[in-house]
Amino acid sequence: MMVVELIERKRDGGRITPAEWRELMARYAAGEVPDYQLSALTMAVFFRGMDDEETVALTAAMLESGKRLDLDHLAVPRVDKHSTGGVGDKVSIPLAPMIAACGVAVPMMSGRGLGHTGGTLDKLESIPGFNTRLTLDAAAKQVERIGCALIGQTAEIAPADRRLYALRDATATVEAIPLIAASIMSKKLAEGLTGLVLDVKSGAGAFIPSLDRAITLARTMIALGQRYGCETVTLITDMDQPLGVACGNAIEVLESIEVLKGGGPADLREVTFALGAEMLLVAKVESTRAAARARLERSITSGAALAKFQEIVVAQGGPAGFVDAPERHLAAAPVRAVFEAPHGGVVQRVEPRIIGRAITALGGGRTKVEDTIDASVGFLVHARPGAPVRAGDPLVTILARDEAGVAQAREALTRAISIGDAPAARRPLVSHRVTAGGLEELAVGGAS
Ligand code: URA
C-alpha cells in the first residue's frame, strides 16, 4: 500500500475502500506509518469529508486494531453513556452506580480533561487510591462481580484511534464529524455493549457548538451503533453554561455524591435522570420513560446507588467509608475567595469556555496530555443565567492555590459573567432526542 496515493486520492475528493482503511489503521497502530502522512490524510478528510461507507470502514478498522471487552456471557444487559464533554459535566459519576443499582451492567470507559473541558477520569482520580487504569480483563471481572467498572481507554482498546486522536488534537483536525463519530464509536463498540446513550452537547462550551452539527454527529454515531447491533440513542443537551455548581475535579466528586444522596443542583439532576432513563430504556429493563425515572429515583431513595458507588470506589482502590465523609478524603484548595456581582441586574451569561480555561489556568486542567493537575482548585458557580442579582451578591466561590490564582480567576470571571437589565434567551437543558427512528424535540428545562 502506498499511503501517499491514499492521501492524493482523498485530497482530490476520492474514496478510500474498506480494505484500504483496515490495512492503513492496522499499520498505523503498529507504528509502520508515520504521523506526518496521517496528519495530511486527516486534513484531507477534514476538507473532503467521508461517505457513510468510509465512516463505517474507518470505525471497523480502528475497532479491529485492538481488543474488545468480552461480556457476552453475562445474563444482564450492558449499557454505557458517552458525553461529548463540557464544563461541570460530572454526570457519569452518579449515573454509572445508579444504573448498576438498577441491575444493568455498566462497563464505563471515560476520558481525561483536555482543553477547556473536564474529564471523568481526572475527577475520579481525585479520590485517593482510585485506579482508573484497569486492564480489560480486570474491568470485565469487576463488571461481572459488582456490575460496574469506571475505566479509561487502555492501550488494548482501539489503539489506532488512541494514536490518531492525539495526532488530530495536535493538527487541528478534531472537528470533522466522520472522524469524531468513528473515534468515539470505535471505543464504545469495543466495550461489548448491548445499548449506548450519547449525550451530545451543543452551545458555547460544547466541542461542537452548533445544534445542526450536533444532530448530524448524533445521527452518524447512531447509524454506526445500529450496524453493530448496539441500540444507540442520543440526547442533545445544553452546554451554553456550566452544568451544576461545581467546576473542578474534587468538588465535582463532592457534587456527584450529593446527587447520589438525593440532592445536588436541579440542572445536574435533570440531565442525569434524563440520560439514565434512556439507559434503562435501551437496556430494556423498563418500557416507559416515567417508569425508568421512578426506578432511578428508587435507586437513590433506597441508598442502593450510593452504596454501589462506595463498592466501586473500594473495588478500584479507594478508601472504605468514602461516601460517608468525602470531604475528609479529597484535597481542599488552600485559598477560597468570593467573586461578587459588580452591579445589580439579571445574570445573562455564564460563559463555559472561559470558566473551563480559567480552571486550567488555576492548575485544574491540562494544556498538554502529560500535564499533572491539581484536583483541589476550581469554581463553585452560584450565578445562574436568568437570576436577578444585587451589587455585592456572591456569584462564584474561587478555590485556588494562592492569591495570584485568585487574581487571575477574578479577571476571567469578569469576562465570563455578564449582568444586564433583562434575561437573555436560554436553550432548553435537554433539547432533542435522536434515535434511528428520527428526531424528537423535547425542550426540557432552562428555556426562557
Ligand atoms: N472524543 C473522542 O473520543 N474522539 C473525538 O474525535 C472527539 C472526542
mmCIF file of C-alpha atoms and ligand atoms in Angstrom, residues 82 84 161 165 168 174 179-181 183-184 187 207, ligand 1:
data_model
loop_
_atom_site.group_PDB
_atom_site.id
_atom_site.type_symbol
_atom_site.label_atom_id
_atom_site.label_comp_id
_atom_site.label_asym_id
_atom_site.label_seq_id
_atom_site.Cartn_x
_atom_site.Cartn_y
_atom_site.Cartn_z
ATOM 1 C CA HIS A 82 -20.832 8.851 26.460
ATOM 2 C CA THR A 84 -19.024 14.851 24.076
ATOM 3 C CA ASP A 161 -7.775 5.677 17.492
ATOM 4 C CA TYR A 165 -6.850 11.188 18.256
ATOM 5 C CA ARG A 168 -5.722 15.142 15.387
ATOM 6 C CA VAL A 174 -10.524 17.030 15.578
ATOM 7 C CA LEU A 179 -13.600 11.371 12.320
ATOM 8 C CA ILE A 180 -15.255 12.204 15.653
ATOM 9 C CA ALA A 181 -18.003 9.621 15.097
ATOM 10 C CA SER A 183 -13.261 7.744 17.042
ATOM 11 C CA ILE A 184 -15.974 7.701 19.711
ATOM 12 C CA LYS A 187 -14.051 2.802 21.564
ATOM 13 C CA PHE A 207 -16.969 20.828 21.462
HETATM 14 N N1 URA B 1 -13.788 12.316 21.685
HETATM 15 C C1 URA B 1 -13.200 11.259 21.083
HETATM 16 O O1 URA B 1 -13.020 10.220 21.692
HETATM 17 N N2 URA B 1 -12.827 11.383 19.802
HETATM 18 C C2 URA B 1 -13.004 12.510 19.094
HETATM 19 O O2 URA B 1 -12.659 12.554 17.934
HETATM 20 C C3 URA B 1 -13.609 13.606 19.741
HETATM 21 C C4 URA B 1 -13.994 13.475 21.037
#
